[in-house]
């Protein structure tokens, strides 16, 4: 049992919102750009007509309809390829999965063999791909020739017992026409223009191994079996703690990714998340910009910092799983409440094993040492960069609220703020209605807080 306070940061809150905003901007910008470019592209590259049978002696005036027919034919051809690839995964048929690859791109073929094996190993309950909009990239045309068709592709999947609704992630595929057929020639030309975490899913990054528990799925590097099983056990314990100490009814399952990779999904352990042991990111049933600006969050996956993989335990995981359990609520809750609640759950787990003395000692340290370093509740802006113990103070605020209004009411407060706390006025109104306090008076109350021991 470690006495070290769990101190893992998750990219919830402002950073997540910034990521979402960036994604929306990219998606919207991309569509506008593409519509203009598509017309231009069709005009300047009538060679796409190659897929339709040219009618000899057709007058020039019918050219636009020929282009439209070629675009429609290309759409059907690419849809067919995407369908075939999904069917190949379901059937475990590697030759079928590789059948539409450009035979000249040996590197792509090798990578796609690994991708295929990974997708089969994930054992999706549902898997499908669909074309979103075309994107125009002069560099891709230079690299792949005049028939280049660069398209954003939506991958829709459902992992049994993890995703309770199908979720969507995005990819960018480059197709070319050769010898009268369309071929997939590249899968990363669009990566830089996609949303955060696109083409960085667990199965996109090298050969993986999946370890499963009843409500736990863990992905590790191929052959890292022992670690995978240990994380399954720790995650099952962490899941039990969240179920015991956080009263919200939720799906109650967890997906943990522990690869030797610094960038997985929207976790960035090489730069902004470098100090974090783990990070919880969102899955989307509808991506930001797809149906609504914010998208629809379906749940969350946990990504472990590669440098911390040896130190994964139920304390760390119960913190992260609390974020997963609240991921689909809306994300408007203040960070002090999100991180404070996650700390609350993991410290309840410690208390159950070590007894209340350990927790009491830590609580007193936060009161004596961390609290005087701040003059208000930690704000969302700069939360993860703050050198003061903002996790400890956030935990103290949640402990205080539990003492004042009870755990069930704190959970209701969390849910209301996560759904509706989109600005400070709304947050203060919700907090005041449910606790009799504003953030300012909650802070003053903490200064005179005497824990009941
Ligand atoms: Zn956290």
XYZ file of C-alpha atoms and ligand atoms in Angstrom:
454
model
C 0.000 0.000 0.000
C 1.519 3.248 -1.068
C 1.079 6.328 1.085
C 1.817 8.534 -1.881
C -1.240 10.539 -2.847
C -2.528 9.600 -6.255
C -1.768 12.590 -8.390
C -2.691 11.750 -11.895
C -3.939 14.413 -14.229
C -6.603 13.810 -16.817
C -7.155 15.995 -19.830
C -10.654 16.859 -18.754
C -11.866 20.422 -18.522
C -10.345 23.293 -20.449
C -7.762 21.242 -22.266
C -10.409 18.787 -23.395
C -12.647 21.665 -24.446
C -9.812 23.350 -26.316
C -9.174 20.076 -28.099
C -12.831 19.840 -28.993
C -12.945 23.419 -30.229
C -9.887 22.794 -32.366
C -11.522 19.689 -33.779
C -14.717 21.562 -34.612
C -12.748 24.346 -36.286
C -10.844 21.818 -38.364
C -13.929 19.900 -39.370
C -15.901 22.997 -40.367
C -12.906 24.598 -42.103
C -12.200 21.364 -43.911
C -15.708 21.045 -45.277
C -15.801 24.587 -46.655
C -12.354 24.200 -48.135
C -13.261 20.879 -49.668
C -16.477 21.945 -51.356
C -14.614 24.727 -53.153
C -11.668 22.529 -53.945
C -13.766 19.596 -55.020
C -15.221 21.600 -57.917
C -11.799 22.914 -58.802
C -10.296 19.471 -58.440
C -12.934 17.884 -60.648
C -12.327 20.538 -63.305
C -8.561 20.368 -63.226
C -8.401 16.562 -62.968
C -11.063 15.188 -65.309
C -8.901 12.070 -65.393
C -11.157 10.667 -62.611
C -13.490 9.854 -65.497
C -11.264 6.825 -65.958
C -13.628 4.832 -63.722
C -16.598 5.377 -66.044
C -16.881 4.271 -69.627
C -16.217 7.214 -71.932
C -18.868 7.748 -74.588
C -17.217 8.551 -77.906
C -18.256 11.792 -79.492
C -20.051 13.134 -76.382
C -20.552 16.902 -76.786
C -18.525 19.123 -74.437
C -21.662 20.477 -72.750
C -22.267 17.155 -70.957
C -18.859 17.196 -69.274
C -20.132 18.254 -65.814
C -22.508 15.293 -65.702
C -19.660 12.991 -66.705
C -17.659 14.344 -63.788
C -20.627 13.862 -61.482
C -20.992 10.290 -62.721
C -17.293 9.656 -62.137
C -17.514 11.082 -58.618
C -20.539 8.877 -57.925
C -18.758 5.820 -59.308
C -15.723 6.574 -57.164
C -17.925 6.942 -54.113
C -19.467 3.510 -54.720
C -16.075 1.909 -55.408
C -14.584 3.300 -52.178
C -17.692 2.394 -50.150
C -17.313 -1.153 -51.460
C -13.655 -1.267 -50.410
C -14.499 0.023 -46.926
C -17.283 -2.519 -46.541
C -14.980 -5.314 -47.712
C -12.360 -4.329 -45.120
C -14.910 -4.393 -42.290
C -16.225 -7.762 -43.479
C -12.650 -9.090 -43.657
C -12.103 -8.203 -39.984
C -15.366 -9.868 -38.956
C -14.455 -13.003 -40.942
C -10.771 -13.021 -39.893
C -9.886 -12.999 -43.603
C -6.495 -11.298 -44.043
C -6.230 -11.642 -47.867
C -9.617 -9.914 -48.196
C -8.485 -7.083 -45.886
C -5.328 -6.579 -47.976
C -7.031 -7.043 -51.382
C -7.557 -3.337 -52.110
C -4.123 -2.077 -51.045
C -1.732 -0.501 -53.520
C 0.742 -3.359 -54.195
C 3.493 -0.779 -54.780
C 3.340 0.469 -51.176
C 5.119 -2.348 -49.308
C 5.352 -0.304 -46.111
C 1.584 0.197 -46.059
C 0.975 -3.509 -46.673
C 3.237 -4.470 -43.747
C 1.507 -1.937 -41.459
C -1.944 -3.061 -42.574
C -1.123 -6.688 -41.714
C -0.435 -5.542 -38.143
C -3.588 -3.407 -38.128
C -5.640 -6.365 -39.333
C -4.281 -8.667 -36.604
C -4.999 -5.968 -33.989
C -8.546 -5.342 -35.214
C -9.290 -9.078 -35.108
C -7.835 -9.282 -31.593
C -10.098 -6.420 -30.427
C -13.080 -8.640 -31.259
C -15.423 -5.738 -32.072
C -19.128 -6.326 -31.686
C -19.664 -3.866 -34.505
C -17.242 -2.365 -37.017
C -17.962 -0.171 -40.012
C -16.332 2.551 -42.091
C -18.002 5.363 -43.996
C -16.791 8.242 -46.145
C -17.186 11.711 -44.673
C -16.006 14.530 -46.952
C -13.243 14.697 -49.524
C -10.161 16.705 -48.578
C -7.798 18.319 -51.032
C -4.072 18.300 -50.361
C -1.660 19.373 -53.146
C 1.184 17.448 -51.457
C -0.842 14.216 -51.599
C -1.604 14.821 -55.290
C 2.099 15.408 -55.959
C 2.955 12.194 -54.126
C 0.226 9.938 -55.526
C -0.710 11.419 -58.914
C -3.689 13.051 -60.549
C -6.302 10.435 -59.553
C -5.607 11.009 -55.848
C -8.754 10.879 -53.736
C -8.147 11.889 -50.143
C -11.139 11.300 -47.917
C -11.928 11.581 -44.239
C -13.289 8.245 -43.072
C -15.414 7.616 -39.993
C -14.685 4.357 -38.222
C -17.632 3.243 -36.126
C -17.095 0.420 -33.669
C -18.324 -1.126 -30.473
C -16.141 -3.081 -28.073
C -18.308 -5.651 -26.275
C -18.741 -4.928 -22.544
C -16.788 -1.659 -22.896
C -18.768 0.544 -25.272
C -22.459 0.446 -24.486
C -23.193 2.372 -27.646
C -21.222 2.374 -30.928
C -18.496 5.031 -30.926
C -16.860 6.929 -33.772
C -13.251 7.770 -34.510
C -11.783 9.262 -37.676
C -9.136 8.371 -40.240
C -7.855 9.825 -43.488
C -7.436 7.447 -46.418
C -5.807 8.148 -49.784
C -7.114 6.226 -52.778
C -5.791 6.192 -56.330
C -7.249 4.793 -59.551
C -5.006 2.351 -61.358
C -5.843 -0.170 -64.088
C -9.539 0.627 -63.863
C -9.884 0.108 -60.117
C -9.475 2.068 -56.914
C -6.714 1.194 -54.443
C -5.903 2.358 -50.916
C -2.392 3.785 -51.207
C -1.856 5.689 -47.949
C -3.462 6.007 -44.506
C -1.738 8.997 -42.916
C -1.836 11.885 -45.414
C -4.662 13.531 -43.473
C -3.505 12.755 -39.925
C -2.308 16.296 -39.132
C -5.716 17.750 -40.084
C -7.854 15.311 -38.092
C -9.128 15.802 -34.538
C -6.941 15.078 -31.486
C -6.171 11.372 -31.134
C -7.287 10.386 -34.640
C -5.323 7.450 -36.106
C -3.721 7.054 -32.641
C -6.119 4.435 -31.316
C -4.694 1.462 -29.416
C -4.746 -0.693 -32.582
C -3.006 1.900 -34.795
C 0.365 1.841 -33.028
C 2.045 -1.554 -33.495
C 1.162 -5.119 -32.591
C -0.954 -5.293 -29.452
C -2.230 -7.897 -27.041
C -5.637 -7.760 -25.375
C -6.212 -9.036 -21.830
C -9.758 -9.261 -20.541
C -11.532 -9.426 -17.211
C -15.305 -9.590 -16.670
C -15.763 -5.810 -17.054
C -12.194 -4.841 -17.918
C -10.278 -4.753 -21.191
C -6.570 -3.977 -21.198
C -4.340 -3.429 -24.240
C -0.582 -3.923 -23.877
C 2.296 -4.541 -26.291
C 2.264 -8.024 -27.833
C 3.986 -10.382 -25.364
C 3.574 -8.056 -22.378
C 1.146 -10.623 -20.974
C 2.147 -10.484 -17.305
C 1.698 -6.735 -17.145
C -1.599 -6.964 -19.006
C -2.979 -9.439 -16.478
C -1.726 -7.399 -13.504
C -3.492 -4.316 -14.883
C -6.702 -6.321 -15.379
C -6.583 -7.241 -11.648
C -5.815 -3.662 -10.533
C -8.555 -2.268 -12.797
C -11.091 -4.760 -11.410
C -10.213 -3.585 -7.866
C -10.366 0.069 -8.941
C -13.736 -0.553 -10.562
C -15.002 -2.085 -7.311
C -13.905 1.026 -5.390
C -15.640 3.399 -7.788
C -18.814 1.299 -7.547
C -18.607 1.417 -3.733
C -17.657 5.067 -3.218
C -19.234 6.953 -6.126
C -23.008 6.570 -6.138
C -23.704 7.299 -9.811
C -25.288 4.514 -11.870
C -23.100 4.062 -14.943
C -22.018 1.427 -17.438
C -19.397 0.120 -14.980
C -16.712 -1.141 -17.315
C -13.286 0.100 -18.247
C -10.779 0.050 -21.125
C -7.137 0.636 -20.184
C -4.364 1.189 -22.753
C -0.806 0.623 -21.473
C 1.505 0.762 -24.492
C 5.117 1.784 -24.954
C 3.883 4.928 -26.728
C 3.860 8.544 -25.552
C 0.972 9.625 -27.830
C -2.105 7.422 -27.631
C -5.529 8.855 -28.495
C -5.484 12.394 -27.056
C -2.925 11.663 -24.312
C 0.436 13.406 -24.886
C 2.969 12.025 -22.424
C 5.880 13.489 -24.371
C 4.834 17.088 -23.747
C 1.738 18.392 -21.930
C 0.848 15.224 -19.942
C 4.481 14.457 -19.088
C 3.892 14.623 -15.296
C 0.717 12.537 -15.395
C 0.730 8.845 -14.537
C -2.395 8.339 -16.593
C -4.967 10.236 -18.553
C -8.646 9.674 -19.298
C -9.918 10.725 -22.704
C -13.413 10.698 -24.171
C -15.004 8.443 -26.730
C -17.711 9.927 -28.949
C -20.889 8.366 -30.282
C -20.967 11.420 -32.536
C -17.740 13.376 -33.116
C -17.502 17.130 -32.436
C -18.788 18.856 -35.553
C -20.541 15.732 -36.845
C -24.072 16.415 -35.562
C -23.408 19.047 -32.910
C -20.466 21.358 -32.204
C -19.490 19.563 -28.966
C -20.251 16.044 -30.208
C -21.791 13.402 -27.955
C -19.512 11.786 -25.415
C -20.152 8.063 -25.030
C -17.613 7.263 -22.316
C -13.896 7.341 -21.572
C -10.748 5.241 -21.995
C -7.721 5.339 -19.719
C -4.236 5.687 -21.181
C -1.246 4.938 -18.945
C 1.973 6.978 -19.238
C 4.556 4.517 -20.685
C 7.048 5.524 -17.966
C 4.532 4.685 -15.226
C 3.409 1.289 -16.480
C 5.246 -0.512 -13.648
C 3.441 1.544 -11.014
C -0.163 0.982 -12.080
C -2.279 0.054 -9.074
C -5.900 0.233 -7.949
C -5.278 3.652 -6.322
C -4.239 5.231 -9.610
C -6.947 3.384 -11.514
C -9.808 4.187 -9.120
C -8.978 7.885 -9.637
C -9.052 7.504 -13.429
C -12.109 5.229 -13.409
C -14.005 7.955 -11.507
C -13.320 10.185 -14.520
C -14.572 7.398 -16.826
C -17.722 7.018 -14.691
C -18.519 10.728 -15.154
C -17.199 11.150 -18.722
C -20.560 11.213 -20.507
C -22.221 13.787 -18.236
C -21.232 16.845 -20.233
C -17.795 17.922 -19.010
C -18.806 21.378 -17.708
C -17.989 20.621 -14.077
C -15.183 22.697 -12.536
C -11.844 20.877 -12.391
C -11.632 21.198 -8.605
C -14.800 19.085 -8.438
C -13.684 16.578 -11.125
C -10.225 16.008 -9.645
C -11.448 16.342 -6.046
C -14.077 13.638 -6.597
C -11.559 11.308 -8.271
C -9.202 11.842 -5.320
C -12.076 11.326 -2.906
C -12.824 7.886 -4.372
C -9.210 6.715 -4.437
C -8.619 7.923 -0.855
C -11.720 6.080 0.299
C -10.051 2.982 -1.145
C -6.872 3.718 0.803
C -8.902 4.322 3.975
C -10.614 0.928 3.583
C -7.223 -0.798 3.621
C -5.061 1.393 5.894
C -7.709 2.739 8.239
C -8.617 6.401 8.813
C -5.271 7.436 10.418
C -3.431 7.604 7.106
C -6.161 9.716 5.504
C -6.435 11.971 8.562
C -2.684 12.607 8.489
C -2.782 13.497 4.814
C -5.839 15.705 5.260
C -4.071 17.663 8.012
C -1.035 18.126 5.760
C -3.243 19.562 3.015
C -4.854 21.939 5.536
C -1.542 23.041 7.053
C 0.647 23.184 3.941
C -1.338 23.265 0.687
C -4.275 25.469 1.667
C -2.144 28.508 2.673
C -0.481 28.468 -0.767
C -3.756 29.372 -2.469
C -6.173 32.270 -2.040
C -9.183 30.710 -3.800
C -10.389 27.377 -5.136
C -8.059 26.320 -7.981
C -9.387 27.655 -11.269
C -9.729 25.582 -14.449
C -7.247 27.813 -16.242
C -3.752 26.639 -15.330
C -5.029 23.851 -13.057
C -2.658 21.207 -14.419
C 0.257 23.668 -14.521
C -0.250 24.886 -10.929
C 2.737 24.053 -8.714
C 0.593 24.160 -5.545
C -1.106 20.925 -4.468
C -4.351 21.642 -6.311
C -5.314 17.961 -6.172
C -5.065 17.955 -2.389
C -7.072 21.168 -2.005
C -9.724 19.923 -4.465
C -9.974 16.694 -2.485
C -10.387 18.710 0.722
C -13.213 20.731 -0.860
C -15.032 17.518 -1.806
C -14.430 16.029 1.673
C -15.927 19.196 3.150
C -18.968 19.043 0.847
C -19.555 15.360 1.667
C -19.480 16.245 5.371
C -21.879 19.175 4.793
C -24.511 17.724 2.395
C -23.759 13.976 2.112
C -22.176 11.934 -0.692
C -25.404 11.371 -2.643
C -26.025 15.118 -2.833
C -22.418 15.743 -3.885
C -22.923 13.291 -6.738
C -26.148 15.094 -7.756
C -24.254 18.387 -7.591
C -21.527 16.903 -9.827
C -24.067 15.724 -12.371
C -25.871 19.089 -12.476
C -22.606 21.025 -12.864
C -21.268 18.611 -15.506
C -24.431 19.034 -17.565
C -25.195 22.705 -16.973
C -22.181 24.513 -15.477
C -21.039 26.106 -18.720
C -20.166 29.483 -17.198
C -19.303 30.918 -13.798
C -22.809 32.334 -13.237
C -24.402 28.933 -13.900
C -21.837 27.203 -11.690
C -22.439 29.584 -8.783
C -26.214 29.307 -9.192
C -26.076 25.468 -9.145
C -23.586 25.372 -6.271
C -25.615 27.891 -4.255
C -28.923 26.074 -4.826
C -27.496 22.688 -3.896
C -25.064 23.565 -1.084
C -25.920 27.077 0.121
C -22.401 28.147 -0.946
C -20.717 29.888 -3.857
C -17.138 29.021 -4.867
C -16.014 32.059 -2.847
C -17.900 31.101 0.327
C -16.895 27.444 -0.107
C -13.292 28.624 -0.107
C -13.817 30.668 3.085
C -15.480 27.666 4.692
C -12.415 25.526 3.898
C -10.167 27.965 5.737
C -12.045 27.216 8.973
C -12.767 23.525 8.195
C -12.107 21.153 11.062
C -12.400 17.523 9.921
C -14.390 15.206 12.163
C -12.032 12.497 13.334
Zn -7.659 13.151 -12.626
